[in-house]
Coordinates of C-alpha atoms in Angstrom, one line a residue:
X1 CA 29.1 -103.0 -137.9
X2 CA 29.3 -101.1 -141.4
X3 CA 28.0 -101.5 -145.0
X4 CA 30.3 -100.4 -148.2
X5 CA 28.9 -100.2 -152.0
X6 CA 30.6 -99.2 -154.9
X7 CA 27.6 -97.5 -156.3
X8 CA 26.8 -97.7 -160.8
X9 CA 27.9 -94.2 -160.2
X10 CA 30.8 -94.9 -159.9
X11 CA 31.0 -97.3 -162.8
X12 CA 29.7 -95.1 -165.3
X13 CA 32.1 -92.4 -164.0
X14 CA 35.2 -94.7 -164.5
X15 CA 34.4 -95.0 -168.0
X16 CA 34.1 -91.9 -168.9
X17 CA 37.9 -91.1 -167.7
X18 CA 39.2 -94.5 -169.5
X19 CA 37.6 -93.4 -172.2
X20 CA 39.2 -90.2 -171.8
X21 CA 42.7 -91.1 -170.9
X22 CA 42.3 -89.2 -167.8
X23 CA 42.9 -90.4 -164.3
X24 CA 40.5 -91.5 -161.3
X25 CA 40.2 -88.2 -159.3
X26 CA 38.2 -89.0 -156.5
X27 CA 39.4 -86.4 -154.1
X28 CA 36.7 -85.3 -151.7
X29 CA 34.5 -87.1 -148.7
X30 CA 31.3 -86.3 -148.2
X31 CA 30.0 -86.7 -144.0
X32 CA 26.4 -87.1 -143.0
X33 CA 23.9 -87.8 -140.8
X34 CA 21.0 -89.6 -142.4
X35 CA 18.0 -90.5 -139.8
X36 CA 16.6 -93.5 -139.4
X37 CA 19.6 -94.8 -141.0
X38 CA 19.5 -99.2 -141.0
X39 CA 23.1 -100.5 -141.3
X40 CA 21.9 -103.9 -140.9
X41 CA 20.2 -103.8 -144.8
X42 CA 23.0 -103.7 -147.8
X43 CA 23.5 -100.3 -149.6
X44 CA 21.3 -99.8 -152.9
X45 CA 24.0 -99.8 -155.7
X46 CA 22.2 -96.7 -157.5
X47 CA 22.2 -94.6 -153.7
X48 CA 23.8 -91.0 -154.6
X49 CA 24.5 -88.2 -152.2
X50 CA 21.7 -87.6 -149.6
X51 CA 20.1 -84.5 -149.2
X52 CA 22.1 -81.2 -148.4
X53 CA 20.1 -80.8 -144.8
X54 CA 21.6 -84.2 -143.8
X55 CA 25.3 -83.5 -145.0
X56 CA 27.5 -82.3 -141.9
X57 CA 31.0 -82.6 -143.7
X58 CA 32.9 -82.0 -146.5
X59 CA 36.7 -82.5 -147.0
X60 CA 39.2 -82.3 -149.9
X61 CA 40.7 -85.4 -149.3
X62 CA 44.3 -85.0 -147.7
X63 CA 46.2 -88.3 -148.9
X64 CA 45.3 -91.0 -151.3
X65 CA 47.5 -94.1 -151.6
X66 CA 47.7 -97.1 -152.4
X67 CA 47.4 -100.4 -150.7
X68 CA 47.6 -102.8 -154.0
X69 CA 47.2 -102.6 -157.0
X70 CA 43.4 -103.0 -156.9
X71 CA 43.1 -101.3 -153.8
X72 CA 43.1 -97.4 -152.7
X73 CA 42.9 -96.1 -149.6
X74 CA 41.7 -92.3 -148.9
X75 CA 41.7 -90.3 -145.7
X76 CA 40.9 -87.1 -143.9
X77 CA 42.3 -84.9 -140.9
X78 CA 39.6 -83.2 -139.0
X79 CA 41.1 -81.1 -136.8
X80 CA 40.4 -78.9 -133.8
X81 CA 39.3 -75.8 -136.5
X82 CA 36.6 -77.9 -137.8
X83 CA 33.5 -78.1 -135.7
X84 CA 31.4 -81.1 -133.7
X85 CA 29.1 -82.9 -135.5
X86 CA 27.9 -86.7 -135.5
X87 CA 27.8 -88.9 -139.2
X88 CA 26.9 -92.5 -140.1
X89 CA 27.4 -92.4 -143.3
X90 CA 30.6 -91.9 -145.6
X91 CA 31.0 -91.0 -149.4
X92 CA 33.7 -90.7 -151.2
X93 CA 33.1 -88.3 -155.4
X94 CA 34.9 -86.6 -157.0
X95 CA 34.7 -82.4 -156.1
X96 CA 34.1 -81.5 -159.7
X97 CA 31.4 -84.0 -160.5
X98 CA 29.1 -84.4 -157.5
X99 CA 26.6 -87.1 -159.3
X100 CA 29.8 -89.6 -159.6
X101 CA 29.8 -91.1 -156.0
X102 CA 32.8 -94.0 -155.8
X103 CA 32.1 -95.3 -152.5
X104 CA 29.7 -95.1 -149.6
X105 CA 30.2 -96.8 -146.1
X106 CA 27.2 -96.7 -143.8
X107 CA 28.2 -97.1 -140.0
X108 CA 27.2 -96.6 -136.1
X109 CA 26.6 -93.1 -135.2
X110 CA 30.3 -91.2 -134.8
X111 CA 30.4 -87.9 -133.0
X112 CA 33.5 -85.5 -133.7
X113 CA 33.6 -83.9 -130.1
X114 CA 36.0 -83.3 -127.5
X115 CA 34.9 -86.8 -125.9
X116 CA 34.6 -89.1 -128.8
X117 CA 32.9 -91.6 -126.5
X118 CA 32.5 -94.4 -129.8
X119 CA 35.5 -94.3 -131.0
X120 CA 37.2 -94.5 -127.9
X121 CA 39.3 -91.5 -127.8
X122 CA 39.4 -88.2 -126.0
X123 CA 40.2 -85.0 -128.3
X124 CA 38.3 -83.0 -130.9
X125 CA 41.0 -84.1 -133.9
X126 CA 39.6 -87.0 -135.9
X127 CA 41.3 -89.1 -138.8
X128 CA 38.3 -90.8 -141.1
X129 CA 40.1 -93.5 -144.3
X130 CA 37.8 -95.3 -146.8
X131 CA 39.2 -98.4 -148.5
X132 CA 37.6 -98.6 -151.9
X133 CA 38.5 -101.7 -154.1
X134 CA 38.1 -102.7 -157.9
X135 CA 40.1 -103.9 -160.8
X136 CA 43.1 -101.8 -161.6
X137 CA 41.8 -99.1 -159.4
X138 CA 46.1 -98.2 -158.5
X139 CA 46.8 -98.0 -162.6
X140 CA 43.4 -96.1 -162.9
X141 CA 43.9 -93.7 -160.3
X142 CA 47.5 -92.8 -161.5
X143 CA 48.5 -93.8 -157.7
X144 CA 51.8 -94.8 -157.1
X145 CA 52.4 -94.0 -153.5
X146 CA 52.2 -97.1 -151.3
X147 CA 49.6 -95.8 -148.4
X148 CA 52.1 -97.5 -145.8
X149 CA 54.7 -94.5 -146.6
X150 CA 52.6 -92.2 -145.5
X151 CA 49.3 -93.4 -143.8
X152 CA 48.8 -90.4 -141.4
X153 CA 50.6 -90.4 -137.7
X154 CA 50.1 -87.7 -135.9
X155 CA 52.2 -88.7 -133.3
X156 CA 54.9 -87.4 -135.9
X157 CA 53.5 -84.3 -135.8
X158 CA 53.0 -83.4 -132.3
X159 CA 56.8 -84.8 -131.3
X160 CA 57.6 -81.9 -133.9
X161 CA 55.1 -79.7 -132.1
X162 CA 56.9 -80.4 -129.1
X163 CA 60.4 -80.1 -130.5
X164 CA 59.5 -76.4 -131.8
X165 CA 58.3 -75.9 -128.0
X166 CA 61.3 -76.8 -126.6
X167 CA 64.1 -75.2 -129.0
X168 CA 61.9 -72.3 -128.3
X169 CA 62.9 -72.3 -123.7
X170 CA 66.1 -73.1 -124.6
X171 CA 66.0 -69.9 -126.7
X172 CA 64.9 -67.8 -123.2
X173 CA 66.2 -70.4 -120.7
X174 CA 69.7 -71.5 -122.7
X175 CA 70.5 -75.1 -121.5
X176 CA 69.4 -75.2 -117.9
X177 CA 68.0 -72.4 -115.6
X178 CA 66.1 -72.7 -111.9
X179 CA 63.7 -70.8 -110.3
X180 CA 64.0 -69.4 -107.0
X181 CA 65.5 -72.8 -104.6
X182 CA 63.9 -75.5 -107.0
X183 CA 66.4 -78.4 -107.0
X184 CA 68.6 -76.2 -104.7
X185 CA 70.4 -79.3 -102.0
X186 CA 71.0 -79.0 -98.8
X187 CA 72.4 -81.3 -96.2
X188 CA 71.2 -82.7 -93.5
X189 CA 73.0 -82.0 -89.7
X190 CA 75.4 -85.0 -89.1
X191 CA 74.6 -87.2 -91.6
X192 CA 75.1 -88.4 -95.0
X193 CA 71.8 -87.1 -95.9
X194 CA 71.5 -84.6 -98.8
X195 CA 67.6 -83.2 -99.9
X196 CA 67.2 -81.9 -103.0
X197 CA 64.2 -79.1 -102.5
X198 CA 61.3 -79.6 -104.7
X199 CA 60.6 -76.4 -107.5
X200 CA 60.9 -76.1 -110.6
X201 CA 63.7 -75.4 -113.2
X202 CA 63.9 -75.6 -117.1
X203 CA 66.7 -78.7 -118.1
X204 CA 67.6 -78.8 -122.1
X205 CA 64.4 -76.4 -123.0
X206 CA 62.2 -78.8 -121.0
X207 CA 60.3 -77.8 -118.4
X208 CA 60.8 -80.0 -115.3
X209 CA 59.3 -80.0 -112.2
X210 CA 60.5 -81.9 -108.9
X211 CA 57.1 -82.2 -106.6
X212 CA 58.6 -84.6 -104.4
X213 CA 61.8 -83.6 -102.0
X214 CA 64.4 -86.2 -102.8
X215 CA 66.6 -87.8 -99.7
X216 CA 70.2 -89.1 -101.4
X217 CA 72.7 -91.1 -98.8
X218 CA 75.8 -90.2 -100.1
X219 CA 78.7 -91.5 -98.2
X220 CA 81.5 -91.5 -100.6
X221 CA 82.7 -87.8 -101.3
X222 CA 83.3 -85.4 -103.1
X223 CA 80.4 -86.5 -105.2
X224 CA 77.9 -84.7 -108.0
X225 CA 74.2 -84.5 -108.3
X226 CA 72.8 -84.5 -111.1
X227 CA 69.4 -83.6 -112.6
X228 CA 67.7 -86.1 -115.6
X229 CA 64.6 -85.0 -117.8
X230 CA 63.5 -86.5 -120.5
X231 CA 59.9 -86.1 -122.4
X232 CA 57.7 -89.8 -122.7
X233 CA 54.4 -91.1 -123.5
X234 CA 52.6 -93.7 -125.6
X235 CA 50.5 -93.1 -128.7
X236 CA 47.4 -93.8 -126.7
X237 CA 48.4 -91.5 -123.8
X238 CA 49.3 -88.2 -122.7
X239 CA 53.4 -87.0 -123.1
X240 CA 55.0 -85.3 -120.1
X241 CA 58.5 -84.8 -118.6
X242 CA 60.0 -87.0 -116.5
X243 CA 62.9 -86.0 -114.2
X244 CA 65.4 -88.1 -112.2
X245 CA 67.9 -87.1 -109.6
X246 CA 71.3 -88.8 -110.2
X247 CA 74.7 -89.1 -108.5
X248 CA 78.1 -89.8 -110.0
X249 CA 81.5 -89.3 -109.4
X250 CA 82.4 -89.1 -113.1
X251 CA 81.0 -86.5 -115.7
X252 CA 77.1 -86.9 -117.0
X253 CA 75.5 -85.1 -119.8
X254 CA 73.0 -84.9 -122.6
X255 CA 72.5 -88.5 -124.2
X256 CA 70.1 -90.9 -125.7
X257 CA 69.0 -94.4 -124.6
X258 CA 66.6 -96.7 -126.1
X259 CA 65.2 -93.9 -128.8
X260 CA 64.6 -91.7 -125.4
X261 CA 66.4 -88.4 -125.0
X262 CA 67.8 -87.1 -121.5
X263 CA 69.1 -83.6 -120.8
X264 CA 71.6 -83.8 -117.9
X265 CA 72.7 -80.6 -115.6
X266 CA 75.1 -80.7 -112.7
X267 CA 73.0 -79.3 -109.6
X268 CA 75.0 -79.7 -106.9
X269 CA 78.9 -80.9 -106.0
X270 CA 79.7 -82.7 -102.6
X271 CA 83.2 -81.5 -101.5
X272 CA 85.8 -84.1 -99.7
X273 CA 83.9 -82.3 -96.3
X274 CA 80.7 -82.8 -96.9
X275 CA 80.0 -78.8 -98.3
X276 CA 77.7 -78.4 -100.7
X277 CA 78.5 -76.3 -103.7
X278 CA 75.5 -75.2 -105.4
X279 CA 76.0 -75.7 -109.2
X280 CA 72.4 -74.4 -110.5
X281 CA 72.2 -71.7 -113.1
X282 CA 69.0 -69.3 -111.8
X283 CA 66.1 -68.6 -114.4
X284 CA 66.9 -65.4 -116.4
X285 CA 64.0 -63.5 -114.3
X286 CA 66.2 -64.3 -111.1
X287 CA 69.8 -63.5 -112.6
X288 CA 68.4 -60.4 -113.8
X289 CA 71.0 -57.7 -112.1
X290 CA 70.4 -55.0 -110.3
X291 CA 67.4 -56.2 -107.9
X292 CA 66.8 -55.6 -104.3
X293 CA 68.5 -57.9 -102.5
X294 CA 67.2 -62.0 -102.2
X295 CA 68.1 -64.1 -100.1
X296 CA 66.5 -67.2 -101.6
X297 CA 68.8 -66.3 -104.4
X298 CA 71.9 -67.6 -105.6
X299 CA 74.6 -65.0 -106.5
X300 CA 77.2 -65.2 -108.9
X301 CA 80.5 -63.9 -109.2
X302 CA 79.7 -60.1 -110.3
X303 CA 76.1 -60.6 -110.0
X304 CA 74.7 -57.3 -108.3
X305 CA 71.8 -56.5 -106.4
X306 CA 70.4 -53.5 -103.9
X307 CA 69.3 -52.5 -100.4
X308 CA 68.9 -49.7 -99.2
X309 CA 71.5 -48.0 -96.6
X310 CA 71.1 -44.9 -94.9
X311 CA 68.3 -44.1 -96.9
X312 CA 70.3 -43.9 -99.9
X313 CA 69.9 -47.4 -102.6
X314 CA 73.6 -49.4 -102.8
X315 CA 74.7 -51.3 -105.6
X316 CA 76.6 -54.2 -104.2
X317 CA 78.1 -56.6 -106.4
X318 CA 79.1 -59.9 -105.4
X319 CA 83.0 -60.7 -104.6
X320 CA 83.1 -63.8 -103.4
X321 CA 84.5 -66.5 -106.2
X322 CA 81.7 -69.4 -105.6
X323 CA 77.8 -68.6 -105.9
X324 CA 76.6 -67.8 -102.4
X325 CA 73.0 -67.5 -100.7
X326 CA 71.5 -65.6 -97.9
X327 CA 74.7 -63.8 -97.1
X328 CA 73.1 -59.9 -96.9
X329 CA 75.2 -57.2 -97.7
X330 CA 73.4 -54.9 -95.4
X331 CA 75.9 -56.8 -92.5
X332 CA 79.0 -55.8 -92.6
X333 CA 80.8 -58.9 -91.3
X334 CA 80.2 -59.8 -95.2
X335 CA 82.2 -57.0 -96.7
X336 CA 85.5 -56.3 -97.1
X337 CA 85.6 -53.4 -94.7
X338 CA 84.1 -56.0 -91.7
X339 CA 86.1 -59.3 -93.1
X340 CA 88.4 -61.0 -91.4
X341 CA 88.8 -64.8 -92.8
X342 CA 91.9 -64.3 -94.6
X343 CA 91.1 -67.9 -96.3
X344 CA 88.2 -66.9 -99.0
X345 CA 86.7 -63.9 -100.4
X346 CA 84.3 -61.6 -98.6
X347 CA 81.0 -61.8 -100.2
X348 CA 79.8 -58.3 -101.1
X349 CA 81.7 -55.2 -102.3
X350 CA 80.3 -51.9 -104.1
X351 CA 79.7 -52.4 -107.5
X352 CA 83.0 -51.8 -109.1
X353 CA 82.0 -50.6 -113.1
X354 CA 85.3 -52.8 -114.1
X355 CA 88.0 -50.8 -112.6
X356 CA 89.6 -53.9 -111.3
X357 CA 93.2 -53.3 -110.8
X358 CA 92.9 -49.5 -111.5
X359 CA 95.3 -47.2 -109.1
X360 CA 93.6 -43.5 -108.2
X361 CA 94.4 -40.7 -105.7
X362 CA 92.7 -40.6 -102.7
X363 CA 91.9 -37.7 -100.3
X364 CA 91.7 -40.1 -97.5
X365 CA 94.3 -41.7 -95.4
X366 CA 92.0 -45.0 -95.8
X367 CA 90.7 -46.2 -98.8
X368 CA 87.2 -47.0 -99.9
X369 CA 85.6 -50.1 -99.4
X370 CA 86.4 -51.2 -103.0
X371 CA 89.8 -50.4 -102.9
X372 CA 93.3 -50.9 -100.7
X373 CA 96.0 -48.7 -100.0
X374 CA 99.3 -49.0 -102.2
X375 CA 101.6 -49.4 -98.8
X376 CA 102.8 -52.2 -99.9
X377 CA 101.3 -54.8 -98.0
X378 CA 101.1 -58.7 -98.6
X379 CA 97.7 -59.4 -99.7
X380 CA 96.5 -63.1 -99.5
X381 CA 95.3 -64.5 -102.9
X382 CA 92.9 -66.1 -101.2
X383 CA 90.8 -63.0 -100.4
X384 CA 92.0 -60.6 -103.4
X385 CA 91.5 -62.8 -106.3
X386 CA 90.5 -60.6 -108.6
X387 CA 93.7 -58.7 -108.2
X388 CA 95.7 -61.9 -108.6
X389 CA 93.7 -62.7 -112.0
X390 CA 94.6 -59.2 -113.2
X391 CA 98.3 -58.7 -111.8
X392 CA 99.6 -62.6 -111.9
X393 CA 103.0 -61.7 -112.3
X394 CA 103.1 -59.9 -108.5
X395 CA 102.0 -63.1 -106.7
X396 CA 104.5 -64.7 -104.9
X397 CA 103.7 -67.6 -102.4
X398 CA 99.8 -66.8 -101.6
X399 CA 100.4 -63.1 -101.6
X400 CA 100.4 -60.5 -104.1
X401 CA 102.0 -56.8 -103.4
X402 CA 101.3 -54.5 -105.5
X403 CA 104.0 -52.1 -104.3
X404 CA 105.0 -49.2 -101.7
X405 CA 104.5 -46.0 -103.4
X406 CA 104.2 -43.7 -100.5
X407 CA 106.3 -40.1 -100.6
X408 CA 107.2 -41.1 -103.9
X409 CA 106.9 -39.3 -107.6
X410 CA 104.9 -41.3 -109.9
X411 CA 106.4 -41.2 -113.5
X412 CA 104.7 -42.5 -117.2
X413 CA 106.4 -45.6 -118.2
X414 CA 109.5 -44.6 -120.8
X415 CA 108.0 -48.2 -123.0
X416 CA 110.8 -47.5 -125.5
X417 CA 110.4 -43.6 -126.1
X418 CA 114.3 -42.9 -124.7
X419 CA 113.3 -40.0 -122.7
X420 CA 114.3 -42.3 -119.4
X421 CA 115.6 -45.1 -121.4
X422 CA 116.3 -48.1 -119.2
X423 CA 113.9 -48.1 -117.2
X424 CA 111.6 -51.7 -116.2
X425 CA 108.1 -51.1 -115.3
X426 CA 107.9 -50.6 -111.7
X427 CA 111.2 -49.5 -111.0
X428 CA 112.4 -47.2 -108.8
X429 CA 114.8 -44.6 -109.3
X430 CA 116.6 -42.5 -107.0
X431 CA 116.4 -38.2 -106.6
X432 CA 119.4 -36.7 -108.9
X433 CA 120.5 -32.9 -109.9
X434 CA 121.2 -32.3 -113.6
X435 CA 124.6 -31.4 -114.5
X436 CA 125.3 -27.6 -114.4
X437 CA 127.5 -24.6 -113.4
X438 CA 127.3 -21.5 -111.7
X439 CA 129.1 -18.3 -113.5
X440 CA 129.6 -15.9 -111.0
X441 CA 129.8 -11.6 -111.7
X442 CA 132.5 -9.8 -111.1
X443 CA 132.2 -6.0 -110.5
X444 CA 134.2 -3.1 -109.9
X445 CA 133.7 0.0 -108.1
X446 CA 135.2 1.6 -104.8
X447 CA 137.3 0.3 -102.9
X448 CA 137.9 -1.9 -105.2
X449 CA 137.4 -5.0 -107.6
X450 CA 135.3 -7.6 -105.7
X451 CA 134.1 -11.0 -106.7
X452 CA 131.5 -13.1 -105.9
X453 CA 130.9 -17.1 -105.1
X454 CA 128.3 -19.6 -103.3
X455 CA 128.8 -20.3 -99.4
X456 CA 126.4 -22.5 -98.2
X457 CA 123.0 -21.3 -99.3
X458 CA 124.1 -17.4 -99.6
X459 CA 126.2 -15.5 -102.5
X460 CA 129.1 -13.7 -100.4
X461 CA 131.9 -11.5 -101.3
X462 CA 135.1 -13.4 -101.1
X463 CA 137.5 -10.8 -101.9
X464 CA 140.0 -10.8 -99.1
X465 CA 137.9 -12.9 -96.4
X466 CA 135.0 -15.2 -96.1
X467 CA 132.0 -12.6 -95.6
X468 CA 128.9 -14.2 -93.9
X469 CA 126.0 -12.1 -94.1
X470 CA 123.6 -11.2 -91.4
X471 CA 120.4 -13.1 -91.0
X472 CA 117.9 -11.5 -93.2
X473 CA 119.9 -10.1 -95.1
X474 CA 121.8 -11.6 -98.8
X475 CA 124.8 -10.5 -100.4
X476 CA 123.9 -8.8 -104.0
X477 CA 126.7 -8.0 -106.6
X478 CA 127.1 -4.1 -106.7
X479 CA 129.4 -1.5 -106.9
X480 CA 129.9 -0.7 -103.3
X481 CA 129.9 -4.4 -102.7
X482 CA 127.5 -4.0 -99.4
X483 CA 124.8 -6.0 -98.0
X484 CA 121.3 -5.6 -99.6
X485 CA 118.4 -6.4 -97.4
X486 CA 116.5 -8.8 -99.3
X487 CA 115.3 -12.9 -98.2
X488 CA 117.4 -15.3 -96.4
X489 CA 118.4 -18.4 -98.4
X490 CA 115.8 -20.0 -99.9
X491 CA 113.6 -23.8 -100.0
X492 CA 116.3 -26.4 -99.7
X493 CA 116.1 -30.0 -98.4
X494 CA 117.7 -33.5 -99.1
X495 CA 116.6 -33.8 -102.4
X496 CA 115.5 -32.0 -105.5
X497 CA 111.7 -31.9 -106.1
X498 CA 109.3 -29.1 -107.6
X499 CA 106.2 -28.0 -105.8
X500 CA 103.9 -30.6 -104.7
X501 CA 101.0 -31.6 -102.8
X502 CA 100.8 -34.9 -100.9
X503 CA 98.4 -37.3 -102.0
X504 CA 97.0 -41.1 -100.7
X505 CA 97.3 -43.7 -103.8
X506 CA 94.5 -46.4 -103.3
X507 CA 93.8 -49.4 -105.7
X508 CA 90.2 -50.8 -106.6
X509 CA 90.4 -54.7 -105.9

C-alpha cells in the first residue's frame, strides 16, 4: 500500500519553466524516514520536503524516460558504496530549487540492507523508480527516450562483470588448464569402466569444479572424453558454473545452444586397447619447469623437473613423446641408460639445453646418458624420435643410422667452395698421396762420382750395386760416400695421415 501527490509545488514550478522556455529538470530523489508516518490518509497537496533529521537519502537521479507522452518515469541505483538505511517516503525536486517538490510517494517501511526482508531480495544494491504523471509532462520534460530502452537491468551488468572475470583466467590459464589429478581418468581393472577423478581445472576462463567422481561405460573404442562448462542462473538467483563430462567419437568444441555458452576440452582419449591417454593441459603453477619431481603430475614432452642423486640436484627432462605420470626418474629402468623396450621412448633423460642431433668428442669409450655412439648402429624410430624428427632423411624402415665414423678423419663440408669439389655430405673418401717427385744429389769426391736413390724406406748409394745400410744407421750424400750414423727409416704405415690423437664421437639424442 502507497500514497502519490503531485504537490502545488510542483505546479507553480512547471510554470515558471513554460514561462521560461526551459525544460522540466527534475533530476534528484529525496529518501526519508518520517515517524509516525500514516499511509492509509492521502498526501496534503502543499506537503514539501520533511525535515533534514528525517532525510536518509539523496540521489542525482541516474535515468529519466519516458513511458508516454504524459508519463515519466525516474529511477535510482543504490549500490553497495552507499550505506543501510530504512525510508517510507519518496520525493522527487529538482537539485537546484529544493522548494519545487514534483512528486512524493509515501509507502511501507523499506530497509536498504544486506537482507532486504520487504522487498524480498537478499543484497545491499537497491533500484527505487517514481512514475510521475501529468499533461505533456514527455514535451515538458524535453524527454524523448522511451523508459523501455533503457529501464535499468542489472543483470546486463553483472554478465559483463562476469565476462571481464573470465577473459581475465583465460589471460593466466589460456583455454583450459588442471590442477594437480582434477579430471585426470583412469580405468577400472577388467572392465569398461573409466572414472574421471574429481578436482578442479579452469575450461574457457571458467572455473569448473567436478565434486562428484564420474563412472562412464564405454564399450566402443577408441573413444574421447570430454569436459563441458558453461556459466547459468536466473535473474532471481545466484549464477555458477556448470560442468558435464561428455563422450564422443567425433570432434567437440566451444559452442552455443539455446543463448547458453559451453567451453569444451578433450580430457582424455580411449585407444583401440582400452589405454588411456591423458589429454589435460596442467595449471601453469604445475607446468611450471624445473620443480622437484611429482608424481601426481603429468609431464610433457620437454617438461623438466628435479631429484636429487648422489647428493648432487639432476635436471631430467622428459623424453618420452606422450604425457606420462608417476614414472620417477630417480629409477633407472625409466632412462635411457636402464631401457630396454625397443617399442616407445624411455621416459626421462638429462636435460639436453637443445643440442638435439648435435655430434661431440668424447673421452669415453661409452657415451653419456643423453647421447649414443656414432658406430653406426640401427636405431629404432620408435625409441629415438627426436633424432628421426631432426635427421628424417637417415630413416629407413623403422631405423635411422646416423653413420660409422670410427678411425676415420672428419672433414668440413666443401658446400660449393671447390677446395674438395664433389663431394655429397656424408661421403666418404678414401686415403691418397699428392702427386710429387723426388730429385735426388749427385756428388763427387774419392773414389769416385756416386749417386743416390730411394730403396725401400732408406736413401742408398746405387753406384755399382744395391748398398743396404746397416740397421741404425742411413745413407747420407757426401763426399766419401760412407754410412753416417743417424735414425733408421722413419713413421710409415698403410696410409698417409699427420699426427693425431684418437678420439670417441658421441651424438646427443
Amino acid at each position: 500500500m502507497a500514497q502519490a501527490v503531485i504537490p502545488f509545488s510542483f505546479e507553480s514550478y512547471l510554470q515558471k519553466k513554460l514561462a521560461a522556455g526551459e525544460a522540466v529538470t527534475l533530476n534528484k530523489i529525496v529518501l526519508a524516514n518520517i515517524p509516525d508516518l500514516d499511509i492509509s490518509q492521502p498526501i496534503p497537496r502543499n506537503t514539501g520536503l520533511p525535515k533534514s533529521q528525517y532525510i536518509v537519502h539523496e540521489q542525482v537521479v541516474d535515468q529519466v524516460g519516458k513511458v508516454n507522452t504524459n508519463a515519466l518515469a525516474y529511477s535510482i541505483v543504490m549500490d553497495t558504496q552507499v550505506g543501510d538505511f530504512t525510508f517510507n517516503a519518496m520525493y522527487l525536486i529538482d537539485k537546484d530549487d529544493r522548494a519545487s517538490v514534483g512528486m512524493i510517494v509515501w509507502k511501507l517501511p523499506e530497509d536498504k540492507t544486506a537482507t532486504n526482508a520487504q522487498a524480498g531480495t537478499t543484497g545491499n544494491s537497491l533500484v527505487k523508480s517514481m512514475l510521475m504523471e501529468y499533461d505533456g509532462a514527455a514535451q515538458a520534460a524535453a524527454i524523448t527516450v522511451d523508459a523501455a530502452t533503457w529501464q535499468i537491468d542489472y543483470s546486463a551488468r553483472l554478465i559483463g562483470m562476469d565476462e571481464d572475470l573470465r577473459k581475465q583466467a583465460l589471460d593466466i590459464y589460456g583455454h583450459d588448464a588442471f590442477i594437480d589429478d582434477g579430471f585426470s581418468v583412469s580405468k577400472a581393472i577388467n572392465t569398461d569402466e573409466y572414472h574421471v577423478h574429481v578436482g578442479l581445472g579452469y575450461i574457457g576462463g571458467l572455473r569448473a569444479e567436478l565434486s562428484q567422481q564420474q563412472v562412464l561405460t564405454i564399450a566402443n573404442k577408441p573413444m574421447s572424453i570430454y569436459a563441458v562448462v558453461s556459466r547459468q542462473g536466473s535473474v532471481l538467483g545466484a549464477w555458477q558454473n556448470t560442468v558435464a563430462i561428455r563422450t564422443s567419437e567425433t570432434p567437440l568444441s566451444d559452442h552455443k545452444s539455446d543463448g547458453v555458452q559451453y567451453y569444451v576440452t578433450k580430457i582424455a582419449e580411449i585407444n583401440s586397447d582400452g589405454s588411456v591417454l591423458d589429454m589435460r593441459t596442467p595449471s601453469p603453477a604445475n607446468a611450471a619447469q624445473g620443480l622437484p619431481y611429482n608424481p601426481n603430475r603429468v609431464y610433457f614432452p620437454y617438461d623438466t623437473c628435479t631429484t636429487i642423486v648422489n647428493g648432487k640436484r639432476m635436471v631430467w627432462e622428459c623424453y618420452h613423446n606422450q604425457p606420462i605420470k608417476n614414472k620417477t626418474p630417480d629409477d633407472p629402468k625409466h632412462r635411457h641408460d636402464g631401457w630396454t623396450d625397443n617399442s616407445k621412448p624411455f621416459y626421462w633423460i638429462p636435460k639436453m639445453g637443445g643440442r638435439i642431433g648435435m655430434p661431440f668428442y668424447w673421452l669415453s669409450e661409452d657415451a653419456p646418458e643423453e647421447a649414443v655412439m656414432e658406430i653406426g648402429a640401427d636405431l629404432p624410430v620408435a625409441v629415438y624420435w627426436r633424432l628421426a624428427e631432426c635427421y628424417p632423411h637417415l630413416v629407413k624402415s623403422d631405423v635411422i643410422n646416423t653413420g660409422d665414423v670410427r678411425g676415420e678423419f672428419i672433414r668440413v663440408w666443401d658446400g660449393g667452395r671447390g677446395v674438395d669439389s664433389g663431394r655429397v655430405l656424408g661421403s666418404h673418401k678414401m686415403d691418397t698421396v699428392q702427386y710429387h717427385n723426388h730429385h735426388l744429389p749427385t756428388g763427387s769426391g774419392s773414389p769416385g762420382n756416386l749417386s743416390w736413390g730411394v730403396r725401400d724406406e732408406y736413401w742408398q748409394n746405387t753406384a755399382d750395386k744395391n748398398y743396404g745400410p746397416q740397421a741404425g744407421s742411413i745413407a747420407v750424400t757426401g763426399a766419401s760416400g760412407s754410412n753416417a750414423n743417424g735414425e733408421a727409416g722413419g713413421n710409415y704405415g698403410k696410409e698417409t695421415a699427420p699426427r693425431n690423437i684418437a678420439r670417441a664421437m658421441a651424438l646427443y639424442i
